[in-house]
XYZ file of C-alpha atoms in Angstrom:
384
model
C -30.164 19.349 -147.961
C -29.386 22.659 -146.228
C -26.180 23.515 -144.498
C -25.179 22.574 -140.959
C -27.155 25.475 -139.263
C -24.708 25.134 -136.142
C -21.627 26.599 -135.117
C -19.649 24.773 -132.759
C -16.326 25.777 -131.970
C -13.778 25.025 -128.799
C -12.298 28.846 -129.603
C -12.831 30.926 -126.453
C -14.415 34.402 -125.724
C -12.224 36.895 -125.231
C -13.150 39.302 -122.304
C -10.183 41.507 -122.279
C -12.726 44.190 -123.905
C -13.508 44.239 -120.169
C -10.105 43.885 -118.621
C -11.785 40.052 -117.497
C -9.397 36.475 -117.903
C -12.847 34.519 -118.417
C -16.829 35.192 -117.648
C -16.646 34.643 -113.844
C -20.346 34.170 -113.656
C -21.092 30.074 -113.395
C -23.230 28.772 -116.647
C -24.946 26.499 -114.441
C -25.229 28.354 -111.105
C -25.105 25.304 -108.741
C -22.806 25.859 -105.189
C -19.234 25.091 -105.327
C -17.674 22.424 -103.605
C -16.029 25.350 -102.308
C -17.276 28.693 -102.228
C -15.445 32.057 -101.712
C -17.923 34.532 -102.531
C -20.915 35.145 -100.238
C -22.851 38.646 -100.052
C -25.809 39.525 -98.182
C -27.515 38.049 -95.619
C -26.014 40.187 -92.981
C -28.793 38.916 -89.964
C -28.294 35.175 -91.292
C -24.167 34.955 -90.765
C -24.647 36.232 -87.850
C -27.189 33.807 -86.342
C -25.011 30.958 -88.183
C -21.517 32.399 -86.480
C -22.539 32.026 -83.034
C -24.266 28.738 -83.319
C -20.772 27.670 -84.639
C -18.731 29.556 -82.300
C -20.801 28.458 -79.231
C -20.113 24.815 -80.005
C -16.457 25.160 -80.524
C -16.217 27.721 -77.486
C -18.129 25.836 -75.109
C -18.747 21.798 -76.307
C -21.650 22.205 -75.665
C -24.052 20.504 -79.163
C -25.942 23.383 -80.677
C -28.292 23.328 -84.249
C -29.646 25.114 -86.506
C -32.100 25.353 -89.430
C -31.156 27.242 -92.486
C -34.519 28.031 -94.618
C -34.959 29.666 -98.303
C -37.111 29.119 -101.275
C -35.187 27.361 -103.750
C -32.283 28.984 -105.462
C -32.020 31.414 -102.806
C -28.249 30.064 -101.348
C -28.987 27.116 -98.823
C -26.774 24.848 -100.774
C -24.010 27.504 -100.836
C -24.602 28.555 -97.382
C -24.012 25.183 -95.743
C -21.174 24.932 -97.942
C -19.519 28.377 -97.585
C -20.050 27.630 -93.770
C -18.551 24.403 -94.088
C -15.925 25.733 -95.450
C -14.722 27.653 -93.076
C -14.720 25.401 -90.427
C -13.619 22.413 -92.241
C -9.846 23.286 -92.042
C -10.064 23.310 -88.592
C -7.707 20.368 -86.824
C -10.301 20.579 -83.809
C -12.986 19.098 -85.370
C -14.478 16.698 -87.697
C -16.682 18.184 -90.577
C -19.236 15.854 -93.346
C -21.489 17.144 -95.589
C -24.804 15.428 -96.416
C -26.276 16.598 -99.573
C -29.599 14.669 -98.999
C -31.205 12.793 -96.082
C -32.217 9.910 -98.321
C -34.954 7.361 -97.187
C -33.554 7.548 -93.708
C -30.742 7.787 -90.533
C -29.083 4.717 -92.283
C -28.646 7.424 -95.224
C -27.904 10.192 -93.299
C -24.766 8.353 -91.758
C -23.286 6.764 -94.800
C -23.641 9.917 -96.638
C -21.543 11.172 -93.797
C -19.090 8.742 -93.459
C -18.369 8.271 -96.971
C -17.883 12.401 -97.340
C -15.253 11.693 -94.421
C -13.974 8.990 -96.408
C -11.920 5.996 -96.501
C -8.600 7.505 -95.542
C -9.671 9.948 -92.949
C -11.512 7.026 -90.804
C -8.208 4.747 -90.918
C -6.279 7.850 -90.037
C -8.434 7.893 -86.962
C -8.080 4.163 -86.332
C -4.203 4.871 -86.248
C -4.521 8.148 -84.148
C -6.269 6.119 -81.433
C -3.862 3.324 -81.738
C -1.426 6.203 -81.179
C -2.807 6.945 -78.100
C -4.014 3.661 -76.209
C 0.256 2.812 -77.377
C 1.101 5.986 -75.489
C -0.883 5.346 -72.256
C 0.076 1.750 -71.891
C 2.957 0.944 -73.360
C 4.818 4.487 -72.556
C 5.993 4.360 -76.572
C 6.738 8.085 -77.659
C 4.296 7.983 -80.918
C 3.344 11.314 -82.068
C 0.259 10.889 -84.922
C -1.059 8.267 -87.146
C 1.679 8.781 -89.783
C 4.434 7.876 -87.045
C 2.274 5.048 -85.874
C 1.302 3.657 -89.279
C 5.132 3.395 -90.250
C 5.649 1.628 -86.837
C 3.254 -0.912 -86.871
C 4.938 -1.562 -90.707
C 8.435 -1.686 -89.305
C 7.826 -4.451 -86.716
C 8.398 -2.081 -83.692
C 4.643 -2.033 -82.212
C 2.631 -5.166 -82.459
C -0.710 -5.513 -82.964
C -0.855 -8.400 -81.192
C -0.050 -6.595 -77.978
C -2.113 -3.769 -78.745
C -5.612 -4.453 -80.364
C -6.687 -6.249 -77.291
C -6.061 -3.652 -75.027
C -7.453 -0.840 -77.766
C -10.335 -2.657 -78.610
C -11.508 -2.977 -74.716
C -10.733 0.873 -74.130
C -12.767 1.860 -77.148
C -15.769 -0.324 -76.196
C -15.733 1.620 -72.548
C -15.945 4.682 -74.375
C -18.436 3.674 -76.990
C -20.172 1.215 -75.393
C -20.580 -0.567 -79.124
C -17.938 -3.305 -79.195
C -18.413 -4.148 -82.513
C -17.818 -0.709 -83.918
C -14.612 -1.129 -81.824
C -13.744 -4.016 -83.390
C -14.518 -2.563 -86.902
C -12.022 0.379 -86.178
C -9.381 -0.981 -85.244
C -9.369 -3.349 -88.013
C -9.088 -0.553 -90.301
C -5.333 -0.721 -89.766
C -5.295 -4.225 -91.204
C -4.888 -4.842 -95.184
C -6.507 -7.666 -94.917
C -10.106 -6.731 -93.379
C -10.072 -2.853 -93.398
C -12.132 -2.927 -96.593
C -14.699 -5.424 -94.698
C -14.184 -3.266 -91.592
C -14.820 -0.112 -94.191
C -18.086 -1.647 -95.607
C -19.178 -2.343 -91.983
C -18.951 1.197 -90.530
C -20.215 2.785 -93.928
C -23.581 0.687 -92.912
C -22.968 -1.168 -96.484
C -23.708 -4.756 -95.542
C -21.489 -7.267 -95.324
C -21.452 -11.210 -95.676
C -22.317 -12.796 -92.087
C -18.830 -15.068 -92.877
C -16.801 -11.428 -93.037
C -18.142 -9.947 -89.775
C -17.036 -13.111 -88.332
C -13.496 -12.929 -89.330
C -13.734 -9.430 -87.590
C -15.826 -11.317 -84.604
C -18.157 -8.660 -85.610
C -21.604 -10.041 -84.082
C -24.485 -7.329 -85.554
C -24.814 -6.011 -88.164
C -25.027 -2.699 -89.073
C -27.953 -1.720 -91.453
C -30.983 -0.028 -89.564
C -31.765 3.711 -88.500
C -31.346 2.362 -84.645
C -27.878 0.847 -84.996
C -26.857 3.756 -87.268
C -27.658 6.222 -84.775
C -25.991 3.783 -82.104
C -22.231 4.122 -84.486
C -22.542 7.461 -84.955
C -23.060 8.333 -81.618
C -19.716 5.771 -81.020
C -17.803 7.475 -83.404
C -18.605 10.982 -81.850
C -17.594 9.889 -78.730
C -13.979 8.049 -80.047
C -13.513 11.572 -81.679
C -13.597 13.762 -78.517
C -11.977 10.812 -76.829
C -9.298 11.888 -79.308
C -9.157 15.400 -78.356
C -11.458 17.082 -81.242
C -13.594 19.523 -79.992
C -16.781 18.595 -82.056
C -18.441 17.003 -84.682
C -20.379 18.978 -87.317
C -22.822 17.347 -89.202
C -24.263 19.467 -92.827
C -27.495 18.413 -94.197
C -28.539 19.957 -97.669
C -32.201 19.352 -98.794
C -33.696 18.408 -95.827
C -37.029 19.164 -97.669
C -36.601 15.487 -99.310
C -38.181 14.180 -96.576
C -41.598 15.383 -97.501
C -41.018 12.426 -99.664
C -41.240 10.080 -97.530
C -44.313 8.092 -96.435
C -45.507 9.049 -92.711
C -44.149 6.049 -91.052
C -40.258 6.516 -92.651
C -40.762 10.502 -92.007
C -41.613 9.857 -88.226
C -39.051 7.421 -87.659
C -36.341 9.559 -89.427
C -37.362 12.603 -87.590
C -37.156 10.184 -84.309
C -34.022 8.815 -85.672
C -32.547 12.325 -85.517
C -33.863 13.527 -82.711
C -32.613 10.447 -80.605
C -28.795 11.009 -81.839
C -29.520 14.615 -80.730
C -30.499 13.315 -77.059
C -27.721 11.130 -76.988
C -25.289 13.821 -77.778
C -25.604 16.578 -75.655
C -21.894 17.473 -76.285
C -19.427 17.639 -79.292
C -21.929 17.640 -81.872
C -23.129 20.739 -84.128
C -26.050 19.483 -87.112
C -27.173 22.198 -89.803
C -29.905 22.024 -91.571
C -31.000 23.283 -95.028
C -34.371 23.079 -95.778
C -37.341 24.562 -97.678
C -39.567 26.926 -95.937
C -43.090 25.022 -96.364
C -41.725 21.777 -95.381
C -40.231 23.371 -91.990
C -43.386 24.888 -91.285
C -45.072 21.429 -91.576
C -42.468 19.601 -89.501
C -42.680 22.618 -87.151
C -46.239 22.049 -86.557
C -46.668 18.175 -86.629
C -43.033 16.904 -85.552
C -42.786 19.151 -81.899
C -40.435 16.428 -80.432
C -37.795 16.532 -83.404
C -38.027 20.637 -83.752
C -37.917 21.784 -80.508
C -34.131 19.772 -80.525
C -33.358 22.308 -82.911
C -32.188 25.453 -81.483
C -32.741 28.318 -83.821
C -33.899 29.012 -87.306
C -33.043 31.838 -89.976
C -34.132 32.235 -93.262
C -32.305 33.332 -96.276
C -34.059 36.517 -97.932
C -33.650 37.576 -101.402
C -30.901 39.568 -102.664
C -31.024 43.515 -102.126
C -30.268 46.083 -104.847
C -27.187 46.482 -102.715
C -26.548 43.028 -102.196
C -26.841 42.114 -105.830
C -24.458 44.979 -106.519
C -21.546 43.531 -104.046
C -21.912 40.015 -105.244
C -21.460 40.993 -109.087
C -18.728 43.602 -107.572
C -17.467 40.480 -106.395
C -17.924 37.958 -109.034
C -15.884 40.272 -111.143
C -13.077 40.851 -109.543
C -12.053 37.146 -109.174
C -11.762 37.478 -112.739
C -10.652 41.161 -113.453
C -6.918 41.631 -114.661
C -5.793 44.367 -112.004
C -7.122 45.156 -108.732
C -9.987 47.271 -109.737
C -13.060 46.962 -108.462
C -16.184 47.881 -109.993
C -19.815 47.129 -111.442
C -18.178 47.664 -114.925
C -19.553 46.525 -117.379
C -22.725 45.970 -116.059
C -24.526 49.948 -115.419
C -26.620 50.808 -112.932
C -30.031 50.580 -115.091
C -28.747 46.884 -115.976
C -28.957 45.681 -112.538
C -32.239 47.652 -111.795
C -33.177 45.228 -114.808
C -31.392 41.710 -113.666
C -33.018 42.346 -109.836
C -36.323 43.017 -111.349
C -36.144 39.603 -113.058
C -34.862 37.261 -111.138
C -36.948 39.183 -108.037
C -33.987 38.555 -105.948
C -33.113 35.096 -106.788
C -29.436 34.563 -106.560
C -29.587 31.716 -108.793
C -31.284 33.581 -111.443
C -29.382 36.921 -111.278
C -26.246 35.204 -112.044
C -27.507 32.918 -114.946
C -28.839 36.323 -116.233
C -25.444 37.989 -115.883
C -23.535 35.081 -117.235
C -25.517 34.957 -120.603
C -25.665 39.147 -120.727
C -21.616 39.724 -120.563
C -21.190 36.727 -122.993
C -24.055 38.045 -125.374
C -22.112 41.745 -125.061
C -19.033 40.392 -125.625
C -19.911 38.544 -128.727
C -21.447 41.801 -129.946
C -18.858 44.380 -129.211
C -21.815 46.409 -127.237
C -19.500 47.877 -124.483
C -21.210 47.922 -121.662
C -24.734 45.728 -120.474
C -27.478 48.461 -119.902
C -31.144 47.330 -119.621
C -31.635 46.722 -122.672
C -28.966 44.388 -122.791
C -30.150 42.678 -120.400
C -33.681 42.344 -121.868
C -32.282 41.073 -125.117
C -30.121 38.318 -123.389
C -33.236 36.604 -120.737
């Protein structure tokens, strides 16, 4: 038998050759959950800013398209965007990373990225506020009001009737009214969680919420959505913003489940003229087809702007950048990379940001492990 040709070791690179803590370029180069770097794309961030800024400067519902060949940033675009409006304590932010086989997707995806905790902190934040208006009780936030409900000092049974009939006004859904504000009891706020997550639930555990429907179609989907929008600004948020990655999935889908999920869309769009902000990222070829054969669902869309490929000065700031969040110092420079190495890693990946940084992730570790000094072009064309 021969010996073990491989060489697997947990003993890390060291970079300090290069005055680096670690090889900031990603292995794998998929988005962050949470991106800080983002270069380029100058005419893009623009067009993106003031859709944003118009919907929380005015209420009024704005959205937009984001198109790009693959690998070309959507997925960190919607997510660098989300980002920065996601700390916000105006408005409610969920990211969708797919639209699935449907609306009924589309909104659990949502929910569940707002999560568990987040809708019962709304449940208790409306509480808060229907035990403010009519029962003049000084309750500032969900936290106050969650601790008390527990101490015995607000009771339920005095205030879910009158919360449940002010929520229905607003919603007009009085079973997602009911399924709220049973969130705030241990005893059904899982059911109540399954219900609004459009999960499916056992007929006997919508009745011990006197929950009549239930909730599993694109229609009624669109119909709690729209309810929860409407609690929200009820609330005082300023608007809901709705992400949705790979919109190009639904090329997928047969022409009966394409239509009705482009109507689904479209419908919460007409129903929501106010509070509500939904971008898009989608593949070029599949825009241009809904474009053409979908006018009713893309004329709801306000603006598109596509994503073009990285620049010989855009690839330069966004390695410029990738180092420094791991150089040792404030300097900031192209080092090691020359100028003839990223002639070389733009002529190969033809722009791609996805490519350019796989390229540069396996050059600096390849020059490292070598001792070469710098990564030149031919560097470069050794490491692809």
């Amino acid at each position: 038998m021969s010996d073990n040709p491989f060489t697997i070791t947990d003993e890390q690179r060291d970079y300090s050759q290069f005055d680096l803590t670690e090889n900031p370029f990603p292995y794998s180069p998929v988005p962050d959950e949470n991106p800080e770097i983002y270069c380029g794309q100058q005419h893009a961030t623009r067009i993106i800013s003031d859709t944003v800024s118009t919907v929380l400067g005015t209420g009024k519902s704005k959205h937009l398209v984001i198109t790009a060949k693959y690998g070309n940033g959507k997925s960190h675009t919607l997510k660098y965007t989300r980002s920065l409006v996601r700390d916000r304590s105006d408005v409610i932010v969920g990211y969708v990373a797919q639209p699935g086989d449907g609306f009924r997707d589309i909104y659990h995806e949502f929910m569940y990225d707002l999560g568990f905790s987040r809708v019962q902190e709304l449940a208790y934040e409306y509480l808060a506020m229907v035990a403010r208006e009519t029962q003049d009780i000084d309750v500032d936030g969900p936290d106050e009001m969650k601790a008390l409900i527990d101490d015995g000092e607000i009771l339920l049974s005095e205030l879910i009737p009158e919360a449940i009939q002010r929520l229905n006004q607003i919603t007009k859904f009085a079973d997602f009214a009911r399924a709220i504000v049973h969130m705030v009891y241990e005893d059904t706020n899982l059911y109540a969680w399954q219900w609004l997550t459009a999960e499916g639930i056992r007929y006997e555990q919508r009745k011990q919420m006197e929950i009549h429907s239930a909730l599993d179609d694109d229609t009624t989907s669109v119909r709690a959505f729209t309810a929860l929008k409407n609690m929200i600004l009820e609330l005082g948020y300023t608007s809901v913003f709705v992400f949705i990655d790979e919109f190009e999935s639904i090329s997928r889908l047969n022409s009966k489940n394409k239509q009705a999920t482009l109507n689904s869309i479209r419908h919460l769009m007409d129903q929501n003229s106010h509070g509500l902000c939904v971008l898009f990222g989608c593949a070029p070829e599949v825009w241009q087809d809904v474009m053409s054969e979908y006018h009713a669902f893309s004329e709801r869309i306000g603006q598109e702007v596509a994503l073009r490929p990285l620049t010989d000065d855009h690839l330069r700031d966004l390695i410029e950048s990738y180092l420094s969040n791991a150089r040792e110092g404030d300097t900031e420079s192209i080092e090691p990379f020359t100028e003839d190495g990223i002639d070389v890693v733009l002529q190969r990946s033809q722009g791609n940001i996805r490519q350019a940084l796989a390229i540069c992730s396996r050059a600096l570790d390849d020059t490292t492990d070598t001792d070469a000094g710098q990564i030149d072009a031919e560097t470069i064309q050794q490491a692809i």
